[in-house]
Amino acid sequence: MSMKTATHKIPVQHCRDFTQEELLADMRAFRDEVAQSPEKARAFLKSIGVMRDNGEIRHLIHD
């Protein structure tokens, strides 16, 4: 699954046009969609750069 196919009801550029409740509902719906399967969760983590293609978790905060 590509995160490009994930459904967001509210485009990022239009976030200011919606209420806080509407934005939270959209975020919750996206979270529920991503959490439906391990494959979807991995695809999301890879799309935001937290997981490498080989499944290794990247350490984004360095000491």
PDB file of N, CA and C in Angstrom:
ATOM      1  N   MET A   1       0.838  -1.184   0.000  1.00  0.00           N
ATOM      2  CA  MET A   1       0.000   0.000   0.000  1.00  0.00           C
ATOM      3  C   MET A   1       0.875   1.237   0.000  1.00  0.00           C
ATOM      4  N   SER A   2       0.539   2.161  -0.815  1.00  0.00           N
ATOM      5  CA  SER A   2       1.234   3.430  -0.835  1.00  0.00           C
ATOM      6  C   SER A   2       0.447   4.426  -0.005  1.00  0.00           C
ATOM      7  N   MET A   3       1.138   5.257   0.725  1.00  0.00           N
ATOM      8  CA  MET A   3       0.435   6.273   1.504  1.00  0.00           C
ATOM      9  C   MET A   3      -0.229   7.284   0.577  1.00  0.00           C
ATOM     10  N   LYS A   4       0.164   7.305  -0.678  1.00  0.00           N
ATOM     11  CA  LYS A   4      -0.489   8.191  -1.639  1.00  0.00           C
ATOM     12  C   LYS A   4      -1.929   7.748  -1.881  1.00  0.00           C
ATOM     13  N   THR A   5      -2.236   6.476  -1.579  1.00  0.00           N
ATOM     14  CA  THR A   5      -3.591   5.994  -1.770  1.00  0.00           C
ATOM     15  C   THR A   5      -4.420   6.108  -0.498  1.00  0.00           C
ATOM     16  N   ALA A   6      -3.791   6.503   0.611  1.00  0.00           N
ATOM     17  CA  ALA A   6      -4.536   6.670   1.858  1.00  0.00           C
ATOM     18  C   ALA A   6      -5.508   7.833   1.702  1.00  0.00           C
ATOM     19  N   THR A   7      -6.661   7.710   2.332  1.00  0.00           N
ATOM     20  CA  THR A   7      -7.685   8.721   2.134  1.00  0.00           C
ATOM     21  C   THR A   7      -7.657   9.759   3.246  1.00  0.00           C
ATOM     22  N   HIS A   8      -7.483  10.978   2.824  1.00  0.00           N
ATOM     23  CA  HIS A   8      -7.625  12.125   3.717  1.00  0.00           C
ATOM     24  C   HIS A   8      -8.816  12.901   3.193  1.00  0.00           C
ATOM     25  N   LYS A   9      -9.746  13.169   4.064  1.00  0.00           N
ATOM     26  CA  LYS A   9     -10.910  13.936   3.634  1.00  0.00           C
ATOM     27  C   LYS A   9     -10.573  15.422   3.518  1.00  0.00           C
ATOM     28  N   ILE A  10      -9.583  15.873   4.299  1.00  0.00           N
ATOM     29  CA  ILE A  10      -9.246  17.292   4.328  1.00  0.00           C
ATOM     30  C   ILE A  10      -7.838  17.478   3.760  1.00  0.00           C
ATOM     31  N   PRO A  11      -7.711  18.144   2.612  1.00  0.00           N
ATOM     32  CA  PRO A  11      -6.378  18.411   2.060  1.00  0.00           C
ATOM     33  C   PRO A  11      -5.587  19.316   3.005  1.00  0.00           C
ATOM     34  N   VAL A  12      -4.300  19.068   3.114  1.00  0.00           N
ATOM     35  CA  VAL A  12      -3.449  19.816   4.047  1.00  0.00           C
ATOM     36  C   VAL A  12      -3.560  21.318   3.815  1.00  0.00           C
ATOM     37  N   GLN A  13      -3.586  21.733   2.580  1.00  0.00           N
ATOM     38  CA  GLN A  13      -3.613  23.168   2.290  1.00  0.00           C
ATOM     39  C   GLN A  13      -4.920  23.845   2.712  1.00  0.00           C
ATOM     40  N   HIS A  14      -5.941  23.063   3.092  1.00  0.00           N
ATOM     41  CA  HIS A  14      -7.222  23.635   3.471  1.00  0.00           C
ATOM     42  C   HIS A  14      -7.537  23.446   4.954  1.00  0.00           C
ATOM     43  N   CYS A  15      -6.540  23.080   5.754  1.00  0.00           N
ATOM     44  CA  CYS A  15      -6.780  22.802   7.168  1.00  0.00           C
ATOM     45  C   CYS A  15      -7.378  23.990   7.910  1.00  0.00           C
ATOM     46  N   ARG A  16      -7.017  25.182   7.540  1.00  0.00           N
ATOM     47  CA  ARG A  16      -7.516  26.365   8.244  1.00  0.00           C
ATOM     48  C   ARG A  16      -8.999  26.618   7.993  1.00  0.00           C
ATOM     49  N   ASP A  17      -9.554  25.958   6.995  1.00  0.00           N
ATOM     50  CA  ASP A  17     -10.963  26.146   6.666  1.00  0.00           C
ATOM     51  C   ASP A  17     -11.880  25.256   7.500  1.00  0.00           C
ATOM     52  N   PHE A  18     -11.314  24.412   8.385  1.00  0.00           N
ATOM     53  CA  PHE A  18     -12.111  23.440   9.127  1.00  0.00           C
ATOM     54  C   PHE A  18     -11.990  23.662  10.622  1.00  0.00           C
ATOM     55  N   THR A  19     -12.982  23.196  11.333  1.00  0.00           N
ATOM     56  CA  THR A  19     -12.963  23.327  12.789  1.00  0.00           C
ATOM     57  C   THR A  19     -11.989  22.318  13.388  1.00  0.00           C
ATOM     58  N   GLN A  20     -11.645  22.547  14.639  1.00  0.00           N
ATOM     59  CA  GLN A  20     -10.756  21.625  15.330  1.00  0.00           C
ATOM     60  C   GLN A  20     -11.377  20.228  15.388  1.00  0.00           C
ATOM     61  N   GLU A  21     -12.671  20.158  15.608  1.00  0.00           N
ATOM     62  CA  GLU A  21     -13.351  18.863  15.674  1.00  0.00           C
ATOM     63  C   GLU A  21     -13.278  18.118  14.343  1.00  0.00           C
ATOM     64  N   GLU A  22     -13.441  18.846  13.242  1.00  0.00           N
ATOM     65  CA  GLU A  22     -13.364  18.226  11.918  1.00  0.00           C
ATOM     66  C   GLU A  22     -11.948  17.721  11.624  1.00  0.00           C
ATOM     67  N   LEU A  23     -10.944  18.507  12.010  1.00  0.00           N
ATOM     68  CA  LEU A  23      -9.561  18.080  11.806  1.00  0.00           C
ATOM     69  C   LEU A  23      -9.236  16.852  12.645  1.00  0.00           C
ATOM     70  N   LEU A  24      -9.672  16.840  13.897  1.00  0.00           N
ATOM     71  CA  LEU A  24      -9.435  15.678  14.757  1.00  0.00           C
ATOM     72  C   LEU A  24     -10.132  14.437  14.218  1.00  0.00           C
ATOM     73  N   ALA A  25     -11.346  14.598  13.714  1.00  0.00           N
ATOM     74  CA  ALA A  25     -12.065  13.463  13.134  1.00  0.00           C
ATOM     75  C   ALA A  25     -11.318  12.909  11.926  1.00  0.00           C
ATOM     76  N   ASP A  26     -10.753  13.797  11.101  1.00  0.00           N
ATOM     77  CA  ASP A  26      -9.986  13.366   9.933  1.00  0.00           C
ATOM     78  C   ASP A  26      -8.719  12.632  10.364  1.00  0.00           C
ATOM     79  N   MET A  27      -8.033  13.159  11.378  1.00  0.00           N
ATOM     80  CA  MET A  27      -6.817  12.498  11.864  1.00  0.00           C
ATOM     81  C   MET A  27      -7.136  11.132  12.460  1.00  0.00           C
ATOM     82  N   ARG A  28      -8.228  11.037  13.191  1.00  0.00           N
ATOM     83  CA  ARG A  28      -8.618   9.749  13.771  1.00  0.00           C
ATOM     84  C   ARG A  28      -8.962   8.732  12.675  1.00  0.00           C
ATOM     85  N   ALA A  29      -9.671   9.186  11.652  1.00  0.00           N
ATOM     86  CA  ALA A  29     -10.028   8.292  10.552  1.00  0.00           C
ATOM     87  C   ALA A  29      -8.769   7.799   9.841  1.00  0.00           C
ATOM     88  N   PHE A  30      -7.797   8.684   9.633  1.00  0.00           N
ATOM     89  CA  PHE A  30      -6.552   8.287   8.993  1.00  0.00           C
ATOM     90  C   PHE A  30      -5.789   7.306   9.880  1.00  0.00           C
ATOM     91  N   ARG A  31      -5.748   7.574  11.180  1.00  0.00           N
ATOM     92  CA  ARG A  31      -5.082   6.653  12.113  1.00  0.00           C
ATOM     93  C   ARG A  31      -5.716   5.276  12.044  1.00  0.00           C
ATOM     94  N   ASP A  32      -7.045   5.240  12.047  1.00  0.00           N
ATOM     95  CA  ASP A  32      -7.741   3.949  11.985  1.00  0.00           C
ATOM     96  C   ASP A  32      -7.445   3.212  10.686  1.00  0.00           C
ATOM     97  N   GLU A  33      -7.352   3.959   9.589  1.00  0.00           N
ATOM     98  CA  GLU A  33      -7.049   3.345   8.294  1.00  0.00           C
ATOM     99  C   GLU A  33      -5.634   2.771   8.283  1.00  0.00           C
ATOM    100  N   VAL A  34      -4.675   3.535   8.782  1.00  0.00           N
ATOM    101  CA  VAL A  34      -3.280   3.096   8.791  1.00  0.00           C
ATOM    102  C   VAL A  34      -3.097   1.902   9.721  1.00  0.00           C
ATOM    103  N   ALA A  35      -3.852   1.840  10.805  1.00  0.00           N
ATOM    104  CA  ALA A  35      -3.700   0.777  11.801  1.00  0.00           C
ATOM    105  C   ALA A  35      -4.456  -0.504  11.437  1.00  0.00           C
ATOM    106  N   GLN A  36      -5.083  -0.562  10.280  1.00  0.00           N
ATOM    107  CA  GLN A  36      -5.865  -1.742   9.890  1.00  0.00           C
ATOM    108  C   GLN A  36      -5.018  -2.987   9.704  1.00  0.00           C
ATOM    109  N   SER A  37      -3.766  -2.826   9.318  1.00  0.00           N
ATOM    110  CA  SER A  37      -2.920  -4.000   9.096  1.00  0.00           C
ATOM    111  C   SER A  37      -1.466  -3.614   9.306  1.00  0.00           C
ATOM    112  N   PRO A  38      -0.621  -4.601   9.612  1.00  0.00           N
ATOM    113  CA  PRO A  38       0.809  -4.320   9.747  1.00  0.00           C
ATOM    114  C   PRO A  38       1.420  -3.738   8.471  1.00  0.00           C
ATOM    115  N   GLU A  39       0.938  -4.191   7.318  1.00  0.00           N
ATOM    116  CA  GLU A  39       1.465  -3.685   6.045  1.00  0.00           C
ATOM    117  C   GLU A  39       1.178  -2.195   5.882  1.00  0.00           C
ATOM    118  N   LYS A  40      -0.039  -1.786   6.222  1.00  0.00           N
ATOM    119  CA  LYS A  40      -0.385  -0.363   6.120  1.00  0.00           C
ATOM    120  C   LYS A  40       0.413   0.467   7.112  1.00  0.00           C
ATOM    121  N   ALA A  41       0.609  -0.064   8.294  1.00  0.00           N
ATOM    122  CA  ALA A  41       1.387   0.649   9.310  1.00  0.00           C
ATOM    123  C   ALA A  41       2.838   0.810   8.847  1.00  0.00           C
ATOM    124  N   ARG A  42       3.415  -0.263   8.307  1.00  0.00           N
ATOM    125  CA  ARG A  42       4.795  -0.183   7.801  1.00  0.00           C
ATOM    126  C   ARG A  42       4.905   0.816   6.650  1.00  0.00           C
ATOM    127  N   ALA A  43       3.943   0.802   5.755  1.00  0.00           N
ATOM    128  CA  ALA A  43       3.966   1.734   4.628  1.00  0.00           C
ATOM    129  C   ALA A  43       3.927   3.171   5.121  1.00  0.00           C
ATOM    130  N   PHE A  44       3.123   3.437   6.143  1.00  0.00           N
ATOM    131  CA  PHE A  44       3.053   4.793   6.690  1.00  0.00           C
ATOM    132  C   PHE A  44       4.386   5.174   7.324  1.00  0.00           C
ATOM    133  N   LEU A  45       4.954   4.283   8.136  1.00  0.00           N
ATOM    134  CA  LEU A  45       6.233   4.584   8.786  1.00  0.00           C
ATOM    135  C   LEU A  45       7.333   4.837   7.761  1.00  0.00           C
ATOM    136  N   LYS A  46       7.318   4.094   6.666  1.00  0.00           N
ATOM    137  CA  LYS A  46       8.299   4.318   5.605  1.00  0.00           C
ATOM    138  C   LYS A  46       8.056   5.657   4.916  1.00  0.00           C
ATOM    139  N   SER A  47       6.789   6.020   4.720  1.00  0.00           N
ATOM    140  CA  SER A  47       6.478   7.271   4.012  1.00  0.00           C
ATOM    141  C   SER A  47       6.919   8.502   4.790  1.00  0.00           C
ATOM    142  N   ILE A  48       6.990   8.399   6.119  1.00  0.00           N
ATOM    143  CA  ILE A  48       7.425   9.553   6.918  1.00  0.00           C
ATOM    144  C   ILE A  48       8.895   9.452   7.317  1.00  0.00           C
ATOM    145  N   GLY A  49       9.577   8.412   6.841  1.00  0.00           N
ATOM    146  CA  GLY A  49      11.009   8.291   7.053  1.00  0.00           C
ATOM    147  C   GLY A  49      11.426   7.686   8.380  1.00  0.00           C
ATOM    148  N   VAL A  50      10.521   7.060   9.093  1.00  0.00           N
ATOM    149  CA  VAL A  50      10.842   6.450  10.383  1.00  0.00           C
ATOM    150  C   VAL A  50      11.357   5.025  10.198  1.00  0.00           C
ATOM    151  N   MET A  51      10.921   4.360   9.134  1.00  0.00           N
ATOM    152  CA  MET A  51      11.342   2.985   8.878  1.00  0.00           C
ATOM    153  C   MET A  51      12.017   2.916   7.512  1.00  0.00           C
ATOM    154  N   ARG A  52      13.114   2.181   7.469  1.00  0.00           N
ATOM    155  CA  ARG A  52      13.804   1.973   6.200  1.00  0.00           C
ATOM    156  C   ARG A  52      13.121   0.852   5.417  1.00  0.00           C
ATOM    157  N   ASP A  53      13.447   0.737   4.145  1.00  0.00           N
ATOM    158  CA  ASP A  53      12.833  -0.291   3.295  1.00  0.00           C
ATOM    159  C   ASP A  53      13.083  -1.707   3.801  1.00  0.00           C
ATOM    160  N   ASN A  54      14.204  -1.912   4.502  1.00  0.00           N
ATOM    161  CA  ASN A  54      14.511  -3.239   5.019  1.00  0.00           C
ATOM    162  C   ASN A  54      13.814  -3.527   6.357  1.00  0.00           C
ATOM    163  N   GLY A  55      12.998  -2.588   6.843  1.00  0.00           N
ATOM    164  CA  GLY A  55      12.258  -2.771   8.087  1.00  0.00           C
ATOM    165  C   GLY A  55      12.954  -2.238   9.316  1.00  0.00           C
ATOM    166  N   GLU A  56      14.162  -1.744   9.159  1.00  0.00           N
ATOM    167  CA  GLU A  56      14.916  -1.198  10.280  1.00  0.00           C
ATOM    168  C   GLU A  56      14.345   0.165  10.683  1.00  0.00           C
ATOM    169  N   ILE A  57      14.200   0.363  11.976  1.00  0.00           N
ATOM    170  CA  ILE A  57      13.703   1.642  12.487  1.00  0.00           C
ATOM    171  C   ILE A  57      14.865   2.631  12.523  1.00  0.00           C
ATOM    172  N   ARG A  58      14.622   3.815  11.988  1.00  0.00           N
ATOM    173  CA  ARG A  58      15.641   4.866  12.010  1.00  0.00           C
ATOM    174  C   ARG A  58      15.585   5.592  13.341  1.00  0.00           C
ATOM    175  N   HIS A  59      16.724   5.935  13.861  1.00  0.00           N
ATOM    176  CA  HIS A  59      16.811   6.722  15.090  1.00  0.00           C
ATOM    177  C   HIS A  59      16.911   8.175  14.674  1.00  0.00           C
ATOM    178  N   LEU A  60      15.844   8.927  14.890  1.00  0.00           N
ATOM    179  CA  LEU A  60      15.789  10.304  14.406  1.00  0.00           C
ATOM    180  C   LEU A  60      16.347  11.306  15.407  1.00  0.00           C
ATOM    181  N   ILE A  61      16.423  10.922  16.678  1.00  0.00           N
ATOM    182  CA  ILE A  61      16.967  11.807  17.693  1.00  0.00           C
ATOM    183  C   ILE A  61      18.300  11.230  18.132  1.00  0.00           C
ATOM    184  N   HIS A  62      19.333  12.017  18.004  1.00  0.00           N
ATOM    185  CA  HIS A  62      20.677  11.567  18.344  1.00  0.00           C
ATOM    186  C   HIS A  62      21.114  12.226  19.644  1.00  0.00           C
ATOM    187  N   ASP A  63      21.828  11.467  20.452  1.00  0.00           N
ATOM    188  CA  ASP A  63      22.365  12.006  21.712  1.00  0.00           C
ATOM    189  C   ASP A  63      23.545  12.892  21.457  1.00  0.00           C
TER     190      ASP A  63
END
